PDB file of C-alpha atoms in Angstrom:
ATOM      1  CA  MET A   1     107.619  96.235 112.215  1.00 40.00           C
ATOM      2  CA  ILE A   2     107.662  93.310 109.771  1.00 42.00           C
ATOM      3  CA  ASN A   3     104.858  91.205 108.798  1.00 45.00           C
ATOM      4  CA  ASN A   4     103.970  88.718 105.628  1.00 50.00           C
ATOM      5  CA  LYS A   5      99.761  89.818 105.645  1.00 58.00           C
ATOM      6  CA  ASN A   6      99.993  90.833 101.911  1.00 63.00           C
ATOM      7  CA  ILE A   7     101.908  87.920 100.117  1.00 65.00           C
ATOM      8  CA  ALA A   8     101.506  89.668  96.725  1.00 67.00           C
ATOM      9  CA  TYR A   9     103.778  92.418  97.039  1.00 72.00           C
ATOM     10  CA  LYS A  10     106.257  90.905  99.572  1.00 76.00           C
ATOM     11  CA  ASN A  11     109.117  91.547  96.800  1.00 73.00           C
ATOM     12  CA  TYR A  12     107.903  94.362  94.942  1.00 70.00           C
ATOM     13  CA  PHE A  13     110.730  96.769  95.058  1.00 68.00           C
ATOM     14  CA  SER A  14     114.071  95.766  93.834  1.00 63.00           C
ATOM     15  CA  GLY A  15     115.542  98.542  95.342  1.00 58.00           C
ATOM     16  CA  LYS A  16     116.440 100.638  92.386  1.00 61.00           C
ATOM     17  CA  GLU A  17     115.287 104.314  91.924  1.00 63.00           C
ATOM     18  CA  LYS A  18     113.267 104.331  88.695  1.00 67.00           C
ATOM     19  CA  ASN A  19     111.721 107.363  88.845  1.00 77.00           C
ATOM     20  CA  LEU A  20     114.224 110.220  89.437  1.00 83.00           C
ATOM     21  CA  LEU A  21     112.941 112.478  86.792  1.00 87.00           C
ATOM     22  CA  ARG A  22     109.161 112.160  88.237  1.00 91.00           C
ATOM     23  CA  TYR A  23     110.388 112.644  92.068  1.00 92.00           C
ATOM     24  CA  GLY A  24     112.169 115.751  91.031  1.00 92.00           C
ATOM     25  CA  TRP A  25     108.925 117.423  89.401  1.00 95.00           C
ATOM     26  CA  TYR A  26     107.062 116.491  92.493  1.00 96.00           C
ATOM     27  CA  ILE A  27     109.459 118.360  94.665  1.00 95.00           C
ATOM     28  CA  GLU A  28     109.555 121.261  92.305  1.00 95.00           C
ATOM     29  CA  LYS A  29     105.762 121.403  91.927  1.00 95.00           C
ATOM     30  CA  PHE A  30     104.732 120.534  95.379  1.00 96.00           C
ATOM     31  CA  PHE A  31     107.308 120.358  97.987  1.00 96.00           C
ATOM     32  CA  LYS A  32     109.581 123.837  97.197  1.00 93.00           C
ATOM     33  CA  GLY A  33     110.895 125.176 100.182  1.00 93.00           C
ATOM     34  CA  VAL A  34     108.883 122.930 102.636  1.00 96.00           C
ATOM     35  CA  LYS A  35     111.113 122.385 105.880  1.00 96.00           C
ATOM     36  CA  LYS A  36     110.908 121.316 109.354  1.00 96.00           C
ATOM     37  CA  LYS A  37     107.389 119.190 108.465  1.00 97.00           C
ATOM     38  CA  LYS A  38     106.355 116.022 109.261  1.00 98.00           C
ATOM     39  CA  ILE A  39     105.710 114.044 106.188  1.00 98.00           C
ATOM     40  CA  LEU A  40     104.701 110.174 106.014  1.00 98.00           C
ATOM     41  CA  GLU A  41     104.847 108.544 102.557  1.00 97.00           C
ATOM     42  CA  ILE A  42     102.353 105.693 102.034  1.00 97.00           C
ATOM     43  CA  GLY A  43     103.656 103.220  99.331  1.00 93.00           C
ATOM     44  CA  CYS A  44     107.357 104.401  99.738  1.00 90.00           C
ATOM     45  CA  GLY A  45     108.841 101.331  98.667  1.00 86.00           C
ATOM     46  CA  ASP A  46     111.482 102.686  96.400  1.00 86.00           C
ATOM     47  CA  GLY A  47     112.377 105.459  98.644  1.00 86.00           C
ATOM     48  CA  GLY A  48     112.859 107.813  95.990  1.00 79.00           C
ATOM     49  CA  LEU A  49     110.916 110.851  96.871  1.00 89.00           C
ATOM     50  CA  ILE A  50     110.994 110.313 100.615  1.00 91.00           C
ATOM     51  CA  LYS A  51     114.421 110.028 100.108  1.00 92.00           C
ATOM     52  CA  ILE A  52     114.760 113.624  98.952  1.00 94.00           C
ATOM     53  CA  LEU A  53     112.572 115.012 101.463  1.00 96.00           C
ATOM     54  CA  ASN A  54     114.428 113.214 104.532  1.00 95.00           C
ATOM     55  CA  ASN A  55     116.954 116.366 103.739  1.00 93.00           C
ATOM     56  CA  THR A  56     114.972 119.120 105.296  1.00 95.00           C
ATOM     57  CA  ASN A  57     112.285 117.337 106.862  1.00 97.00           C
ATOM     58  CA  ASP A  58     110.796 114.528 109.473  1.00 97.00           C
ATOM     59  CA  VAL A  59     110.144 111.864 107.488  1.00 97.00           C
ATOM     60  CA  TYR A  60     108.401 108.348 107.749  1.00 97.00           C
ATOM     61  CA  GLY A  61     107.367 105.798 105.486  1.00 96.00           C
ATOM     62  CA  VAL A  62     104.545 102.873 105.239  1.00 95.00           C
ATOM     63  CA  ASP A  63     104.521 100.091 102.767  1.00 93.00           C
ATOM     64  CA  VAL A  64     102.727  96.906 102.119  1.00 92.00           C
ATOM     65  CA  SER A  65     105.974  94.901 100.710  1.00 90.00           C
ATOM     66  CA  GLU A  66     108.535  93.518 102.870  1.00 90.00           C
ATOM     67  CA  SER A  67     111.265  94.372 100.327  1.00 88.00           C
ATOM     68  CA  GLY A  68     110.258  97.997 100.224  1.00 89.00           C
ATOM     69  CA  VAL A  69     110.283  98.236 103.868  1.00 92.00           C
ATOM     70  CA  ARG A  70     113.569  97.089 104.174  1.00 91.00           C
ATOM     71  CA  ASN A  71     114.907  99.016 101.603  1.00 90.00           C
ATOM     72  CA  VAL A  72     113.525 102.060 102.990  1.00 93.00           C
ATOM     73  CA  ASN A  73     115.010 101.105 106.803  1.00 93.00           C
ATOM     74  CA  SER A  74     118.700 101.003 104.859  1.00 91.00           C
ATOM     75  CA  MET A  75     118.454 104.513 104.209  1.00 92.00           C
ATOM     76  CA  ASN A  76     118.157 105.297 108.424  1.00 93.00           C
ATOM     77  CA  ILE A  77     114.320 105.905 107.669  1.00 94.00           C
ATOM     78  CA  GLU A  78     111.414 104.774 109.622  1.00 95.00           C
ATOM     79  CA  CYS A  79     109.311 102.733 107.809  1.00 94.00           C
ATOM     80  CA  SER A  80     106.161 100.323 108.640  1.00 94.00           C
ATOM     81  CA  MET A  81     105.261  97.218 107.054  1.00 93.00           C
ATOM     82  CA  LEU A  82     101.053  97.205 106.963  1.00 93.00           C
ATOM     83  CA  ASP A  83      98.075  96.960 104.553  1.00 92.00           C
ATOM     84  CA  ILE A  84      96.633 100.624 104.447  1.00 93.00           C
ATOM     85  CA  SER A  85      92.994  98.715 103.442  1.00 90.00           C
ATOM     86  CA  VAL A  86      92.436  97.367 106.744  1.00 91.00           C
ATOM     87  CA  ASP A  87      95.240  98.533 109.279  1.00 94.00           C
ATOM     88  CA  GLU A  88      95.242 101.485 110.997  1.00 95.00           C
ATOM     89  CA  LEU A  89      98.253 103.690 110.603  1.00 96.00           C
ATOM     90  CA  PRO A  90     100.596 103.323 113.876  1.00 96.00           C
ATOM     91  CA  TYR A  91     100.283 107.386 114.152  1.00 97.00           C
ATOM     92  CA  LYS A  92      98.482 109.609 116.571  1.00 96.00           C
ATOM     93  CA  ASN A  93      96.112 111.821 115.341  1.00 96.00           C
ATOM     94  CA  ARG A  94      96.902 114.928 113.659  1.00 97.00           C
ATOM     95  CA  PHE A  95     100.810 113.999 113.581  1.00 97.00           C
ATOM     96  CA  PHE A  96     101.662 114.786 110.518  1.00 98.00           C
ATOM     97  CA  ASP A  97     101.629 117.968 108.203  1.00 98.00           C
ATOM     98  CA  TYR A  98     101.886 115.923 104.831  1.00 98.00           C
ATOM     99  CA  VAL A  99     100.549 112.576 103.632  1.00 98.00           C
ATOM    100  CA  ILE A 100     101.855 111.664 100.143  1.00 98.00           C
ATOM    101  CA  ILE A 101     100.081 108.520  98.420  1.00 97.00           C
ATOM    102  CA  LEU A 102     101.178 108.328  94.700  1.00 95.00           C
ATOM    103  CA  GLU A 103      99.517 105.662  92.523  1.00 92.00           C
ATOM    104  CA  VAL A 104      98.881 103.277  95.317  1.00 92.00           C
ATOM    105  CA  VAL A 105      94.947 103.868  95.987  1.00 92.00           C
ATOM    106  CA  GLU A 106      94.224 101.708  93.066  1.00 90.00           C
ATOM    107  CA  HIS A 107      96.282  99.055  94.956  1.00 88.00           C
ATOM    108  CA  VAL A 108      94.437  99.071  97.866  1.00 88.00           C
ATOM    109  CA  LYS A 109      91.422  96.845  98.758  1.00 86.00           C
ATOM    110  CA  SER A 110      89.392  99.731 100.486  1.00 89.00           C
ATOM    111  CA  PRO A 111      90.500 103.490  99.333  1.00 91.00           C
ATOM    112  CA  TYR A 112      87.532 104.509 101.680  1.00 91.00           C
ATOM    113  CA  PHE A 113      89.447 102.817 104.679  1.00 93.00           C
ATOM    114  CA  ALA A 114      92.960 104.390 103.295  1.00 95.00           C
ATOM    115  CA  LEU A 115      91.345 107.887 103.259  1.00 95.00           C
ATOM    116  CA  GLU A 116      89.848 107.776 106.655  1.00 95.00           C
ATOM    117  CA  GLU A 117      93.123 106.815 108.211  1.00 96.00           C
ATOM    118  CA  ILE A 118      95.145 109.377 106.318  1.00 97.00           C
ATOM    119  CA  GLN A 119      92.408 112.025 107.561  1.00 96.00           C
ATOM    120  CA  ARG A 120      93.216 110.920 111.413  1.00 96.00           C
ATOM    121  CA  VAL A 121      96.916 111.281 110.936  1.00 97.00           C
ATOM    122  CA  LEU A 122      96.490 114.402 109.443  1.00 97.00           C
ATOM    123  CA  LYS A 123      96.967 117.581 111.001  1.00 97.00           C
ATOM    124  CA  VAL A 124      93.883 120.107 110.689  1.00 96.00           C
ATOM    125  CA  ASN A 125      94.270 121.588 107.292  1.00 96.00           C
ATOM    126  CA  GLY A 126      97.257 119.474 106.968  1.00 97.00           C
ATOM    127  CA  LYS A 127      98.066 118.368 102.986  1.00 98.00           C
ATOM    128  CA  LEU A 128      97.462 115.144 101.413  1.00 98.00           C
ATOM    129  CA  LEU A 129      99.228 114.584  98.006  1.00 98.00           C
ATOM    130  CA  ILE A 130      97.040 112.238  95.877  1.00 98.00           C
ATOM    131  CA  SER A 131      97.774 110.723  92.607  1.00 96.00           C
ATOM    132  CA  ILE A 132      95.695 107.969  90.693  1.00 95.00           C
ATOM    133  CA  PRO A 133      96.847 106.543  87.199  1.00 92.00           C
ATOM    134  CA  ASN A 134      94.697 107.191  83.973  1.00 91.00           C
ATOM    135  CA  TYR A 135      91.997 104.471  83.533  1.00 87.00           C
ATOM    136  CA  ARG A 136      92.883 104.449  80.024  1.00 84.00           C
ATOM    137  CA  ASN A 137      96.495 102.732  80.531  1.00 83.00           C
ATOM    138  CA  GLY A 138      94.813  99.439  81.469  1.00 78.00           C
ATOM    139  CA  HIS A 139      95.987  98.846  84.959  1.00 78.00           C
ATOM    140  CA  LYS A 140      93.503  95.969  85.781  1.00 75.00           C
ATOM    141  CA  LEU A 141      92.342  97.179  89.193  1.00 75.00           C
ATOM    142  CA  LEU A 142      91.285 100.733  87.916  1.00 74.00           C
ATOM    143  CA  TYR A 143      87.203 100.917  87.130  1.00 73.00           C
ATOM    144  CA  PRO A 144      86.128 103.937  85.779  1.00 70.00           C
ATOM    145  CA  SER A 145      83.105 104.925  87.855  1.00 78.00           C
ATOM    146  CA  LEU A 146      86.064 106.252  90.804  1.00 84.00           C
ATOM    147  CA  PHE A 147      89.121 106.624  88.827  1.00 85.00           C
ATOM    148  CA  LYS A 148      88.018 108.868  86.284  1.00 88.00           C
ATOM    149  CA  PHE A 149      89.768 112.460  86.527  1.00 90.00           C
ATOM    150  CA  TRP A 150      86.399 114.190  87.997  1.00 91.00           C
ATOM    151  CA  GLN A 151      84.898 111.427  89.443  1.00 92.00           C
ATOM    152  CA  PHE A 152      87.969 110.784  91.865  1.00 94.00           C
ATOM    153  CA  LYS A 153      87.949 114.784  92.691  1.00 95.00           C
ATOM    154  CA  HIS A 154      84.315 114.238  94.179  1.00 95.00           C
ATOM    155  CA  PHE A 155      85.178 110.956  95.695  1.00 94.00           C
ATOM    156  CA  LEU A 156      87.660 113.281  97.616  1.00 96.00           C
ATOM    157  CA  GLU A 157      85.350 116.587  98.382  1.00 96.00           C
ATOM    158  CA  HIS A 158      82.741 113.959  99.130  1.00 94.00           C
ATOM    159  CA  LEU A 159      85.346 112.423 102.123  1.00 94.00           C
ATOM    160  CA  GLY A 160      86.209 115.992 103.131  1.00 94.00           C
ATOM    161  CA  TYR A 161      88.961 116.815 101.732  1.00 96.00           C
ATOM    162  CA  ASN A 162      89.269 120.203 100.002  1.00 97.00           C
ATOM    163  CA  VAL A 163      90.993 119.737  96.711  1.00 98.00           C
ATOM    164  CA  ASP A 164      93.434 122.755  96.122  1.00 97.00           C
ATOM    165  CA  ILE A 165      95.055 121.714  93.260  1.00 96.00           C
ATOM    166  CA  VAL A 166      94.831 119.366  90.782  1.00 96.00           C
ATOM    167  CA  ASP A 167      97.589 118.440  87.935  1.00 96.00           C
ATOM    168  CA  TYR A 168      98.971 115.701  85.364  1.00 95.00           C
ATOM    169  CA  TYR A 169     101.958 113.503  84.625  1.00 95.00           C
ATOM    170  CA  GLY A 170     102.947 111.802  81.940  1.00 93.00           C
ATOM    171  CA  PHE A 171     101.622 110.304  78.915  1.00 90.00           C
ATOM    172  CA  CYS A 172      99.308 107.326  78.046  1.00 88.00           C
ATOM    173  CA  PRO A 173      99.294 108.211  74.230  1.00 83.00           C
ATOM    174  CA  PRO A 174      95.768 107.044  72.536  1.00 83.00           C
ATOM    175  CA  PHE A 175      95.640 103.598  71.099  1.00 79.00           C
ATOM    176  CA  TRP A 176      98.330 102.373  74.214  1.00 80.00           C
ATOM    177  CA  MET A 177      96.193  99.089  75.001  1.00 80.00           C
ATOM    178  CA  ILE A 178      97.036  97.938  71.180  1.00 80.00           C
ATOM    179  CA  PHE A 179     100.941  98.911  71.661  1.00 78.00           C
ATOM    180  CA  LYS A 180     101.469  98.806  75.194  1.00 75.00           C
ATOM    181  CA  LYS A 181     102.962  95.035  75.560  1.00 77.00           C
ATOM    182  CA  ILE A 182     105.735  96.413  72.817  1.00 79.00           C
ATOM    183  CA  ILE A 183     106.163  99.316  74.361  1.00 75.00           C
ATOM    184  CA  VAL A 184     106.540  98.180  77.895  1.00 74.00           C
ATOM    185  CA  LYS A 185     109.568  95.389  76.467  1.00 78.00           C
ATOM    186  CA  ILE A 186     112.068  97.731  74.621  1.00 74.00           C
ATOM    187  CA  ASN A 187     111.049 100.442  77.556  1.00 71.00           C
ATOM    188  CA  ARG A 188     112.533  97.549  79.999  1.00 72.00           C
ATOM    189  CA  LYS A 189     115.552  96.893  77.901  1.00 70.00           C
ATOM    190  CA  ILE A 190     116.330 100.474  77.646  1.00 68.00           C
ATOM    191  CA  GLN A 191     116.486 100.770  81.834  1.00 65.00           C
ATOM    192  CA  LYS A 192     118.792  97.866  82.048  1.00 66.00           C
ATOM    193  CA  LYS A 193     121.750  99.666  80.168  1.00 61.00           C
ATOM    194  CA  LYS A 194     121.291 102.396  82.682  1.00 59.00           C
ATOM    195  CA  ASP A 195     122.220 103.021  86.446  1.00 54.00           C
ATOM    196  CA  ASN A 196     119.593 105.124  87.057  1.00 52.00           C
ATOM    197  CA  GLY A 197     116.837 102.846  85.626  1.00 51.00           C
ATOM    198  CA  ALA A 198     115.851 105.528  83.310  1.00 57.00           C
ATOM    199  CA  GLY A 199     114.940 105.228  79.615  1.00 66.00           C
ATOM    200  CA  PHE A 200     112.960 106.922  76.675  1.00 72.00           C
ATOM    201  CA  PHE A 201     109.614 106.687  77.921  1.00 76.00           C
ATOM    202  CA  PRO A 202     110.316 108.065  81.383  1.00 80.00           C
ATOM    203  CA  SER A 203     111.912 110.919  79.786  1.00 84.00           C
ATOM    204  CA  LEU A 204     109.164 111.540  77.517  1.00 85.00           C
ATOM    205  CA  ALA A 205     106.772 111.500  80.532  1.00 89.00           C
ATOM    206  CA  PHE A 206     108.688 114.229  81.959  1.00 90.00           C
ATOM    207  CA  ILE A 207     109.341 116.330  79.217  1.00 91.00           C
ATOM    208  CA  THR A 208     105.375 116.301  78.134  1.00 92.00           C
ATOM    209  CA  SER A 209     104.698 117.454  81.923  1.00 93.00           C
ATOM    210  CA  VAL A 210     106.697 120.666  81.433  1.00 92.00           C
ATOM    211  CA  GLY A 211     106.624 123.795  79.531  1.00 89.00           C
ATOM    212  CA  PHE A 212     104.774 124.414  76.078  1.00 88.00           C
ATOM    213  CA  PHE A 213     104.249 120.371  75.752  1.00 87.00           C
ATOM    214  CA  LYS A 214     101.965 120.389  79.079  1.00 89.00           C
ATOM    215  CA  ILE A 215      99.864 123.209  77.521  1.00 88.00           C
ATOM    216  CA  ILE A 216      99.028 121.286  74.310  1.00 89.00           C
ATOM    217  CA  LYS A 217      98.878 117.858  76.067  1.00 90.00           C
ATOM    218  CA  PRO A 218      95.207 117.136  76.499  1.00 90.00           C
ATOM    219  CA  ARG A 219      94.246 115.838  80.024  1.00 90.00           C
ATOM    220  CA  ILE A 220      93.161 112.584  78.575  1.00 90.00           C
ATOM    221  CA  PHE A 221      96.393 111.599  77.298  1.00 92.00           C
ATOM    222  CA  ALA A 222      98.351 111.793  80.797  1.00 93.00           C
ATOM    223  CA  TRP A 223      99.793 109.521  82.872  1.00 92.00           C
ATOM    224  CA  SER A 224      98.656 110.231  86.103  1.00 94.00           C
ATOM    225  CA  PHE A 225      95.935 112.409  87.848  1.00 95.00           C
ATOM    226  CA  ILE A 226      97.105 114.569  90.979  1.00 97.00           C
ATOM    227  CA  TYR A 227      95.434 116.323  93.536  1.00 98.00           C
ATOM    228  CA  MET A 228      97.016 118.283  96.324  1.00 98.00           C
ATOM    229  CA  CYS A 229      93.963 118.718  98.988  1.00 98.00           C
ATOM    230  CA  SER A 230      93.686 120.113 102.579  1.00 97.00           C
ATOM    231  CA  ASN A 231      91.978 118.136 105.086  1.00 96.00           C
ATOM    232  CA  LYS A 232      89.667 120.593 106.201  1.00 93.00           C
ATOM    233  CA  LYS A 233      87.194 118.111 107.957  1.00 89.00           C
ATOM    234  CA  PRO A 234      89.196 115.603 109.658  1.00 88.00           C
ATOM    235  CA  SER A 235      86.592 113.608 110.601  1.00 88.00           C
ATOM    236  CA  ARG A 236      84.185 113.471 107.751  1.00 88.00           C
ATOM    237  CA  ALA A 237      84.634 110.175 106.306  1.00 86.00           C
ATOM    238  CA  LYS A 238      84.404 108.303 109.548  1.00 86.00           C
ATOM    239  CA  LYS A 239      81.174 110.023 110.942  1.00 89.00           C
ATOM    240  CA  LEU A 240      79.747 109.121 107.166  1.00 87.00           C
ATOM    241  CA  PHE A 241      79.268 105.602 108.487  1.00 82.00           C
ATOM    242  CA  PHE A 242      77.159 106.805 111.434  1.00 86.00           C
ATOM    243  CA  GLU A 243      75.274 109.172 109.360  1.00 86.00           C
ATOM    244  CA  ILE A 244      74.442 106.535 106.859  1.00 84.00           C
ATOM    245  CA  ALA A 245      73.364 104.517 109.573  1.00 85.00           C
ATOM    246  CA  LYS A 246      71.282 106.703 111.374  1.00 85.00           C
ATOM    247  CA  ASP A 247      69.563 107.846 108.057  1.00 86.00           C
ATOM    248  CA  THR A 248      68.804 103.963 107.045  1.00 86.00           C
ATOM    249  CA  SER A 249      67.817 102.764 110.556  1.00 84.00           C
ATOM    250  CA  GLY A 250      64.762 100.638 110.152  1.00 77.00           C
ATOM    251  CA  ALA A 251      64.395 101.054 106.454  1.00 73.00           C
ATOM    252  CA  TYR A 252      64.857  97.556 105.506  1.00 69.00           C
TER     253      TYR A 252
END
């Protein structure tokens, strides 16, 4: 399904897998031994993670980018184009065992709607794997009132998810914003010289996310925060609107 609803992300993906080290970390940490499960990845445009899971599972993808959808479809993986901020997912209730949405929710205009839709398509006790960037990295769409580590955890719990595991990946060094433009420029030059898109900084992110280095790295200097959740209350987010309407009816 192709449309041009969100032209800002039309050609967002080049088709090159730039996150192989990170995807391997996710597989080892959260999907080791997972087989014969129905899995949806939202924001799967480069295809890296969902492509690996496709070997032993029934996988599906969703992305807002036309180039991303074409890229994933070319891997013989069913991928739909929609904007999770406003569009309903084209799947039945309680269809998936896992839903993955990695560093995507900060791009959407309505995180609330997106997480409500994920609740709907997830099985009872199904797993949501969601990550957000550290607000310290200067992402233009991050607002600290929601995207700090504990605030986002509380947000997920308020919507009815049970947060089972919290983790973090990568490295956002002190004073990052001062050197950001220089570091990004250097890293892009390194990536262009390598077929797999990996460079010094992706390698550094991986190294600081395993073993001893992860132990000594303060969470505040992680690049992204990760939450593995259970869908304990599948209709909680939707019911909140009715509860609020009832509670405030006639108050204004």
